[in-house]
Coordinates of C-alpha atoms and ligand atoms in Angstrom, one line a residue:
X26 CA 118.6 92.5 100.5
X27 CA 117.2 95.7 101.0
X28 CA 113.4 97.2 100.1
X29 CA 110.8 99.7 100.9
X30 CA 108.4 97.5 102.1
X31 CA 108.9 93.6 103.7
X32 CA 106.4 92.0 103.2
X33 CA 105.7 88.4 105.7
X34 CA 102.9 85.8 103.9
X35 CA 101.5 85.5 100.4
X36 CA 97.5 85.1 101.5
X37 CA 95.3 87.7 100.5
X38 CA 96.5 90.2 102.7
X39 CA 100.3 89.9 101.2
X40 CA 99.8 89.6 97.8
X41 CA 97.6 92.3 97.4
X42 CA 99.9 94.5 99.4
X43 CA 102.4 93.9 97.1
X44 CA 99.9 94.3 94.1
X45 CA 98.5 98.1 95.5
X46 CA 102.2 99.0 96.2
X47 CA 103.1 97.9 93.0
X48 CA 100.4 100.5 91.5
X49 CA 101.5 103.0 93.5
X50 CA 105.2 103.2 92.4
X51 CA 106.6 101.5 95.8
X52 CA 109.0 98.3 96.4
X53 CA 108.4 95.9 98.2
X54 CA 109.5 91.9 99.0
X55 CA 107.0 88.8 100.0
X56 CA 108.6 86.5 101.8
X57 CA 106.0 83.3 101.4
X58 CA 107.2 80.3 104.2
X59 CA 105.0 77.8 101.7
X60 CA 105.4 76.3 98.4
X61 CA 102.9 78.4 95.4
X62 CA 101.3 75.2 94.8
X63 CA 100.0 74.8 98.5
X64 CA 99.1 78.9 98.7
X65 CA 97.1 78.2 95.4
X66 CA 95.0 75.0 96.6
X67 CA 94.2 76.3 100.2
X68 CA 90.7 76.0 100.4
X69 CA 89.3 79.0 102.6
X70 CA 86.5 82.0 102.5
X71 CA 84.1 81.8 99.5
X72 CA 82.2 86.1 99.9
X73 CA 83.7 89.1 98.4
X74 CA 82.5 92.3 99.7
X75 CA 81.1 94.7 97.4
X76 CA 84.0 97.0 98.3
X77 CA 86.4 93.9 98.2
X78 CA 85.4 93.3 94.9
X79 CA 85.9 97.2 93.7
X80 CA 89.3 96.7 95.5
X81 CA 90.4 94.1 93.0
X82 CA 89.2 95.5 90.3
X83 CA 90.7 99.2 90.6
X84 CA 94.0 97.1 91.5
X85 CA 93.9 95.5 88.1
X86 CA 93.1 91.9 89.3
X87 CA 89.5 92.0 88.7
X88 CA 89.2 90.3 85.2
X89 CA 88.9 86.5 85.8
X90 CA 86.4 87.5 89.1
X91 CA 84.5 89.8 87.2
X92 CA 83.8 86.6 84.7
X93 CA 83.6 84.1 86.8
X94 CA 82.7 85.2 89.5
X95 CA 78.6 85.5 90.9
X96 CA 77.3 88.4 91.9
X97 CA 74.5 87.2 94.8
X98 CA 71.7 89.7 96.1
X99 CA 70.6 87.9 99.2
X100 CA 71.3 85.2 101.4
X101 CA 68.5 82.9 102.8
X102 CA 67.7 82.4 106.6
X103 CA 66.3 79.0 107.7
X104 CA 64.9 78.3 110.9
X105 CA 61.8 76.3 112.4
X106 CA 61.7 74.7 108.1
X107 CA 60.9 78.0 107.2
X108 CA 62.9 79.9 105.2
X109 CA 63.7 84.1 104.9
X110 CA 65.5 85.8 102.4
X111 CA 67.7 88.5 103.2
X112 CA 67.5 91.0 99.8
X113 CA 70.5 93.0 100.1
X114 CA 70.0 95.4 97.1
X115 CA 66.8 96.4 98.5
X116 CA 67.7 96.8 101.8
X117 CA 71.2 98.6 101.5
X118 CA 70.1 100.7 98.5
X119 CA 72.0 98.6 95.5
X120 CA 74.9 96.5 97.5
X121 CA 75.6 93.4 97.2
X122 CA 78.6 90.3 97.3
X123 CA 80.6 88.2 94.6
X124 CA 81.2 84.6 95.6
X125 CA 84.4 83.9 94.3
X126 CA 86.9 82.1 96.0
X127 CA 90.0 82.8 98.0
X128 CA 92.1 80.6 96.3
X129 CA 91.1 82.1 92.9
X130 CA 91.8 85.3 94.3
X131 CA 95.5 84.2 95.6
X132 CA 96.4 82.5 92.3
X133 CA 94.9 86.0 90.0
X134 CA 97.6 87.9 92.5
X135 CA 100.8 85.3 92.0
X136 CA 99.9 85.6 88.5
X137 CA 100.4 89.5 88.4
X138 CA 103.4 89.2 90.5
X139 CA 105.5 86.7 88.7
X140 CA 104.6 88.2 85.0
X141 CA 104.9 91.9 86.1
X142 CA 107.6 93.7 87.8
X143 CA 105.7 93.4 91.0
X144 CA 109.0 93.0 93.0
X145 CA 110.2 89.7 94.2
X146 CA 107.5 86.7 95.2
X147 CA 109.5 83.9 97.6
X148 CA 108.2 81.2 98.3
X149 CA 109.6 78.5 100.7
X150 CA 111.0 81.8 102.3
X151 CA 110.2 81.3 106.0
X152 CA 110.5 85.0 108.0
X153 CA 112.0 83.7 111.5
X154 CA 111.8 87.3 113.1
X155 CA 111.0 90.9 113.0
X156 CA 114.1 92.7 114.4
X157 CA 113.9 96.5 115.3
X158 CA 110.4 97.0 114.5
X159 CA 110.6 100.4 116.4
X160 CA 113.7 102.0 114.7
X161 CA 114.9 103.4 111.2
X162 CA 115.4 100.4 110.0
X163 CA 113.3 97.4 110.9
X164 CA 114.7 94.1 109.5
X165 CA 113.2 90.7 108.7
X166 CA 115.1 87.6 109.5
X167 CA 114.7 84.7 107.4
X168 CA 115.4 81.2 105.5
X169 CA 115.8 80.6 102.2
X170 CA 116.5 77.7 100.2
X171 CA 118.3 76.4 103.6
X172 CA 120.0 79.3 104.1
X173 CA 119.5 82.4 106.6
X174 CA 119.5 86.4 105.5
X175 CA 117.9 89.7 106.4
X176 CA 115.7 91.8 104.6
X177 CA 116.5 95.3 105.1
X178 CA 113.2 97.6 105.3
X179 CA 112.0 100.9 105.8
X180 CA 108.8 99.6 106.9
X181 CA 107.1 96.0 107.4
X182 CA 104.2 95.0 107.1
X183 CA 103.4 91.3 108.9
X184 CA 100.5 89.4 106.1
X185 CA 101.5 86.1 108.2
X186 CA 98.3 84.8 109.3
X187 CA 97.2 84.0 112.7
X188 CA 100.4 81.3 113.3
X189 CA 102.7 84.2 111.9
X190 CA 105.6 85.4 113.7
X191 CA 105.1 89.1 112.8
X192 CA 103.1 90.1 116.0
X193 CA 105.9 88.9 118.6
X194 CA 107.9 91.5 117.6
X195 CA 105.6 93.9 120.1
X196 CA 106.6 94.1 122.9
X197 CA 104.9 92.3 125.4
X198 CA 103.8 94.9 127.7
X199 CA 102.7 97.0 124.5
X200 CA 99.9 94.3 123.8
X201 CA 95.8 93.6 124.9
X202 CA 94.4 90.1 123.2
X203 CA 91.1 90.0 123.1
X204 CA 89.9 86.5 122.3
X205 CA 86.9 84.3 122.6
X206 CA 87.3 80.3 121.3
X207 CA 83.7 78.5 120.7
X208 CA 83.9 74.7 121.5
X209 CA 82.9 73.3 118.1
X210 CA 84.0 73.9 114.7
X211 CA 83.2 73.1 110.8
X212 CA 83.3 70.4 108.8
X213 CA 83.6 71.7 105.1
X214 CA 83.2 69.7 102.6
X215 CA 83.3 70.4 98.4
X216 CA 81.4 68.4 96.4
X217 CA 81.0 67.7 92.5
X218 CA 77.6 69.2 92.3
X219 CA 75.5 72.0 91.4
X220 CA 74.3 74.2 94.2
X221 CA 71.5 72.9 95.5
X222 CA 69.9 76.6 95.9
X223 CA 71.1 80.0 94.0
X224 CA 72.2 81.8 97.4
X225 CA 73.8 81.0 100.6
X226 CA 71.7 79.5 102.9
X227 CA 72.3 79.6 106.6
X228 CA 70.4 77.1 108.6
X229 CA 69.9 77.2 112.4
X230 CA 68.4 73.8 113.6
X231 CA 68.3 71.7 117.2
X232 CA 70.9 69.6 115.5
X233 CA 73.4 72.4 114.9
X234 CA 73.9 75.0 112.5
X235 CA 74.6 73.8 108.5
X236 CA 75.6 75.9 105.6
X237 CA 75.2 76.1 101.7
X238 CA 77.7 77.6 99.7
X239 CA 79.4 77.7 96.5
X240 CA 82.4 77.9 94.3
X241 CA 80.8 77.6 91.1
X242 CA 77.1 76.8 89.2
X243 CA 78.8 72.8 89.3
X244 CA 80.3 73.2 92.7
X245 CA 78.8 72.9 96.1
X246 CA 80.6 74.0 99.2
X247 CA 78.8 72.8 102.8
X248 CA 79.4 73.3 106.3
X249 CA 77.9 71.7 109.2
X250 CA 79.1 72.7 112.6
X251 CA 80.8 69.8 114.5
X252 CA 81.8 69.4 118.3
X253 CA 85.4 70.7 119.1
X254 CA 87.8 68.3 118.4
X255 CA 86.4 66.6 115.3
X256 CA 88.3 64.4 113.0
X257 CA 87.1 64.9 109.5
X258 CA 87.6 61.1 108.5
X259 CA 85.6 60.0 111.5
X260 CA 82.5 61.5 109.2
X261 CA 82.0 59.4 106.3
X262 CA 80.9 61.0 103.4
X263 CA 76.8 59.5 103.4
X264 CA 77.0 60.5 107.1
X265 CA 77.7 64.5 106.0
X266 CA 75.2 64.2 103.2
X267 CA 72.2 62.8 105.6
X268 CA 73.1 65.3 108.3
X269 CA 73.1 68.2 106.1
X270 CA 69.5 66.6 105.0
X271 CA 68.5 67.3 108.1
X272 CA 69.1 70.4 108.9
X273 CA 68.3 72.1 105.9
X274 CA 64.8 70.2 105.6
X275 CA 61.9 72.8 105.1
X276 CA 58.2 72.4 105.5
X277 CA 57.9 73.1 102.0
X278 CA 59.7 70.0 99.9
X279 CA 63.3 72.0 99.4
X280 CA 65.4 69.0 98.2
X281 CA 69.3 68.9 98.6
X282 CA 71.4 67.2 95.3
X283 CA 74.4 65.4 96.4
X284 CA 77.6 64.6 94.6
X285 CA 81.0 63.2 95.1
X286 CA 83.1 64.8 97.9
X287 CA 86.3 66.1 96.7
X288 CA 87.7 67.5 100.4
X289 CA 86.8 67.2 103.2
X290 CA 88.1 69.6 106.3
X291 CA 87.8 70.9 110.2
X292 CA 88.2 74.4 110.6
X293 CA 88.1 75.5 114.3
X294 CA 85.9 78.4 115.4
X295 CA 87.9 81.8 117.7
X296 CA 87.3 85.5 117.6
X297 CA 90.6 87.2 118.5
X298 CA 91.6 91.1 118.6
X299 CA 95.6 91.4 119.2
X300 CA 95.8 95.5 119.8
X301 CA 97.2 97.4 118.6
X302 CA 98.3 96.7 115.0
X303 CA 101.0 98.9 114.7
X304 CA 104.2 98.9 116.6
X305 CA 106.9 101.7 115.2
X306 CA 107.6 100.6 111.8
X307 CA 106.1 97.1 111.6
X308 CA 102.2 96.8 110.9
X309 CA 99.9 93.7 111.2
X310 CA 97.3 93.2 108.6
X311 CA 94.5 90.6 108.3
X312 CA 94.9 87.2 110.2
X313 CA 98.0 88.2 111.9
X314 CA 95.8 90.7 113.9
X315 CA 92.7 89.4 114.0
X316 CA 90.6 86.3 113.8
X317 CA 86.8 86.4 113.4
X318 CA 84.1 82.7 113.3
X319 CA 83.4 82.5 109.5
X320 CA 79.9 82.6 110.2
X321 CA 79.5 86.6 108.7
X322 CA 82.3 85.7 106.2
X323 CA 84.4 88.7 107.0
X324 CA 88.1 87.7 107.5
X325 CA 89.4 88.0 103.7
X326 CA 87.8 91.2 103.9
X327 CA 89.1 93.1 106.5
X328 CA 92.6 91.9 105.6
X329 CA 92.0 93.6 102.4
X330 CA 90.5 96.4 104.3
X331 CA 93.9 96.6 106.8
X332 CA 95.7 96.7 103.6
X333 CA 93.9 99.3 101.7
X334 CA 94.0 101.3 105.1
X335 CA 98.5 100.9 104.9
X336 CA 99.2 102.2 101.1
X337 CA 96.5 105.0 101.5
X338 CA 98.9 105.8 104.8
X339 CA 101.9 105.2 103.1
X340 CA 101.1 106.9 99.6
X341 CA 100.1 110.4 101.9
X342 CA 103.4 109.9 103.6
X343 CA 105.2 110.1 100.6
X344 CA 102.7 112.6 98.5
X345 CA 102.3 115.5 101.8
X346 CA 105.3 114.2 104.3
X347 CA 102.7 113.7 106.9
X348 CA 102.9 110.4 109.1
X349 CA 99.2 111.1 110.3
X350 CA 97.4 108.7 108.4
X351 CA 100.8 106.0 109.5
X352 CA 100.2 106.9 113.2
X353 CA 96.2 106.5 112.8
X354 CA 96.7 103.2 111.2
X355 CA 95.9 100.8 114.2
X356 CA 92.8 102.9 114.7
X357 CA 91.3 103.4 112.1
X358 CA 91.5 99.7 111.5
X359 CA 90.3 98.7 114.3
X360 CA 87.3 100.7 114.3
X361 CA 86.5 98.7 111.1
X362 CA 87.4 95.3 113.0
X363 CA 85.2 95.6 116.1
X364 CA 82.5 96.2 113.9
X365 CA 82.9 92.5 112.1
X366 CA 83.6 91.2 115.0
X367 CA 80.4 92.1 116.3
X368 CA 78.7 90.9 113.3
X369 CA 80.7 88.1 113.0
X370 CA 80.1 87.0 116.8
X371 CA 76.7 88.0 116.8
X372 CA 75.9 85.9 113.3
X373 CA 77.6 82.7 115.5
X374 CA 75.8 82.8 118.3
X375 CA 72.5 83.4 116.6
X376 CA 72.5 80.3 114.5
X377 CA 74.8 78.0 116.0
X378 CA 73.9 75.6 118.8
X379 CA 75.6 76.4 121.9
X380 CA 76.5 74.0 124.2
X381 CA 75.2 74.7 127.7
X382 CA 72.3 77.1 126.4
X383 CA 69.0 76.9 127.9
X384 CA 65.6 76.3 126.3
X385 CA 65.3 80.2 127.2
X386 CA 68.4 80.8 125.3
X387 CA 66.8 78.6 122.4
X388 CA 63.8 80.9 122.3
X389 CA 66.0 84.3 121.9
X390 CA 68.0 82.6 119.5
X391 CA 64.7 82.4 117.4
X392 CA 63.6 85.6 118.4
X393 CA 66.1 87.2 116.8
X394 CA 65.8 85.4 113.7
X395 CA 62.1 86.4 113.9
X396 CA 62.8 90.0 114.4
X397 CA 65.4 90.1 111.3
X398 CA 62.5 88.4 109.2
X399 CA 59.9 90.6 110.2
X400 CA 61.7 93.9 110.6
X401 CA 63.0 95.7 107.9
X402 CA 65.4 97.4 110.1
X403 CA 66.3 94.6 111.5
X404 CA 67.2 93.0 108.0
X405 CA 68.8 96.5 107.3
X406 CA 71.7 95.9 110.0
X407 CA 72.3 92.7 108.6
X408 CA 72.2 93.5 104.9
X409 CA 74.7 96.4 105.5
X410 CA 76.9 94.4 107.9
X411 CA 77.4 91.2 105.0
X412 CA 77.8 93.4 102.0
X413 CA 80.5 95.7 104.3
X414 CA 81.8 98.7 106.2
X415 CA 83.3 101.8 104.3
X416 CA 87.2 100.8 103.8
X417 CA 89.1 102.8 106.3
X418 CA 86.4 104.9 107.7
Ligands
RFL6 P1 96.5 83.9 105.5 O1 95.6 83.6 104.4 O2 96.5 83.0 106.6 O3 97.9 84.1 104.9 C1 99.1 84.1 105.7 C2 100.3 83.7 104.9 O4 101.4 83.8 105.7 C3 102.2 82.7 105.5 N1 103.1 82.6 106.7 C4 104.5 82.9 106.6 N2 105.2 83.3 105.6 C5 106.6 83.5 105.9 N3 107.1 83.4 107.1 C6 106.4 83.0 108.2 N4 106.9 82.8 109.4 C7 105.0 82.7 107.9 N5 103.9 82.3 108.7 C8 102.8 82.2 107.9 C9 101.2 81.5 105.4 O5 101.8 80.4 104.8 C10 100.2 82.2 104.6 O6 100.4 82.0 103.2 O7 96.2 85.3 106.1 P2 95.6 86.7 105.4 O8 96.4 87.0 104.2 O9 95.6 87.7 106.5 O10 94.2 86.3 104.9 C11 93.1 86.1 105.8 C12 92.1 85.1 105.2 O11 92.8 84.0 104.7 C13 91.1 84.6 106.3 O12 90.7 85.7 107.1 C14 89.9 84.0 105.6 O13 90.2 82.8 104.9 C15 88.8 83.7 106.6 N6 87.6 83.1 106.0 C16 86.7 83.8 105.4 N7 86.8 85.1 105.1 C17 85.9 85.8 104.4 O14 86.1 87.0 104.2 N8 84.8 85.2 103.8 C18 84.6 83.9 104.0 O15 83.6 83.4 103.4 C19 85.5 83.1 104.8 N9 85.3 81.8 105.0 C20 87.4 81.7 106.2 C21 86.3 81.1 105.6 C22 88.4 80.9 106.7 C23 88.2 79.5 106.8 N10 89.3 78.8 107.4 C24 89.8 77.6 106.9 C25 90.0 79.4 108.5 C26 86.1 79.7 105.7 C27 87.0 79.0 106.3 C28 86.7 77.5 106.4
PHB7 C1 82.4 79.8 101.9 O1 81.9 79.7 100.8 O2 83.5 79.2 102.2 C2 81.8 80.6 103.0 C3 80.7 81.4 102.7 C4 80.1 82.1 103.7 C5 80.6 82.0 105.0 C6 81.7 81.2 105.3 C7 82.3 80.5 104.3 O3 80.0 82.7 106.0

């Protein structure tokens, strides 16, 4: 097999790779290590970005979000049963996020691939390794249907999350991790219900940190941060419900609605940099590179970013015969990754309980939830940091 670009994963990051290159008059080949049933039913991150969202729509998968997706102008704050809204609009000058689920936006892309002429879609194709990734022609080993074969390439790109096996392929000496692991996690649950308020709410409280999301005006999707470790099944499903209770509770009667518990999951917590993204001809994009807490709901967004960052490289490759934009591409990403990382880390540690900290640590903690409600500079960093850094910039 032989194509212009290889592509390793199906996740956001792969699929709309393939849709953008697609667009642009370029081949490429997904090689997807899962079944399409299990990439379409992963439940994962809930917030497009603005940009995100003008992503998907310009690639011509925008239809289904733009209907069903909401469009939400703030988040709340909650600390010390008070609450704070963040109003983006009036605080970035018009921005603001869709909530519109991951999954939804994986199954919109299969879709396009399968009926278009997108280029091949495997699933169950399990890439094994990245051979030559710094010569003319870098090659993908893999399994298929049992069977073993190379994908020929004149560039890859590795989509293959953070247990991929695309970033091995540089060397080691080439590489600088920079990682940070919190010790407790999430436990998500999704529930049959209607959202018990009509934004995300992010609640810091003695107990831990809890938040409320959503997939849809009937369903509720809630988080309550767990020690490290945590079996889901040990929590039963009244036990999530009262918890939740009490950590949203407000001084001024706020009441949460439950309903039955569909899933039920723990998802650990890590901020990770593997630098730099680029080695020769293969490229990392999204989780294969980087790993960011949830808490500032960034990851889906900068692998779409990464992504953007590649076919705008590749595309002036091919339109001026200048590798410029290629050779930046680690860079330029990266610029746009420190930045949610900081946001992400910084969201984390302000709302979260963490272990060991002090009662002087506890006052900060508050203090800077103070200065975001009081300050409209303050609100200002955080309103621009949610709704998203300039693609590529
Ligand atoms: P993915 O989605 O992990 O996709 C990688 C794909 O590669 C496949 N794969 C292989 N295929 C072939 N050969 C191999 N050897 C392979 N190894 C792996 C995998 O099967 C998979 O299909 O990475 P991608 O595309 O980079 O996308 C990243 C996002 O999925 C991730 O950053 C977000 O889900 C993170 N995240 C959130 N991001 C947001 O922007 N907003 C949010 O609100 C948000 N909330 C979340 C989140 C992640 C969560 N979890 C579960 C980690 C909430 C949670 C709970
Ligand atoms: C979600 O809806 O899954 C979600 C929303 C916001 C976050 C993280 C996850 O910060």
């Amino acid at each position: 097999m032989r194509t212009t670009v290889g592509i390793i994963g199906a996740g956001p990051a792969g699929l709309l790779l393939a849709r953008l290159l697609h667009n642009a008059g370029i081949g490429s080949v997904v090689l997807e290590s899962r079944d399409r049933e299990y990439v379409e039913r992963r439940q994962r991150a809930g917030i497009l970005e603005q940009g995100t969202a003008d992503v998907l729509r310009a690639a011509g998968a925008g239809e289904r979000m733009d209907r069903e997706g909401l469009r939400h102008d703030g988040i709340e704050l909650r600390f010390g049963g008070r609450r704070h809204r963040v109003d983006f609009p009036g605080l970035t000058g018009g921005r603001s996020v869709t909530v519109y689920a991951q999954t939804e936006v994986c199954k919109d892309l299969i879709a396009l691939q399968v009926a278009g002429d997108g280029g091949p879609l495997l699933f169950g194709a399990e890439a094994l390794a990245v051979e030559d990734a710094d010569g003319a022609r870098p090659r993908v080993r893999f399994r298929y249907r049992g069977v073993e074969d190379v994908l020929e390439c004149d560039y890859v790109v590795g989509c293959d999350g953070f247990w991929g096996v695309a970033r091995k392929a540089v060397p080691e000496e080439l590489v600088r991790v920079f990682e940070r692991s919190y010790p407790f996690g999430w436990l998500g649950i999704l529930a049959d219900v209607a959202p018990s308020h009509d934004e995300l709410v992010y609640a810091r409280h003695e107990r831990g940190f809890a938040l409320l999301s959503m997939r849809s005006p009937s369903v509720s999707r809630l988080y309550l941060q767990v020690p490290e470790g945590t079996d889901a099944d040990a929590w039963s499903d009244d036990a999530v419900w009262d918890e939740l209770e009490l950590r949203f509770a407000t001084d001024d009667g706020w009441r949460l609605e439950r309903g039955p518990v569909t899933q039920k999951s723990v998802t650990p917590m890590r901020s990770y940099v593997h630098e730099p993204m680029r080695h020769g001809r293969l490229f990392l994009a999204g989780d294969a590179a980087h790993i960011v807490p949830p808490t500032g709901a960034k990851g889906l967004n900068l692998a779409v970013g990464d992504v953007v960052t590649f076919v705008r490289a590749l595309t002036h490759q091919r339109d001026t015969g200048s590798a410029e934009l290629l050779d930046a591409y680690s860079e330029t990403c990266l610029r746009r990754v420190w930045q949610a990382e900081r946001f992400s880390y910084d969201m984390t540690t302000m709302l979260h309980r963490m272990p060991g900290a002090t009662p002087f640590d506890e006052r900060i903690q508050l203090a800077r939830l103070e200065r975001i409600a009081s300050s409209r500079a303050a609100g200002t960093d955080l309103a621009e940091a949610y709704t998203g850094f300039p693609f590529g910039g």
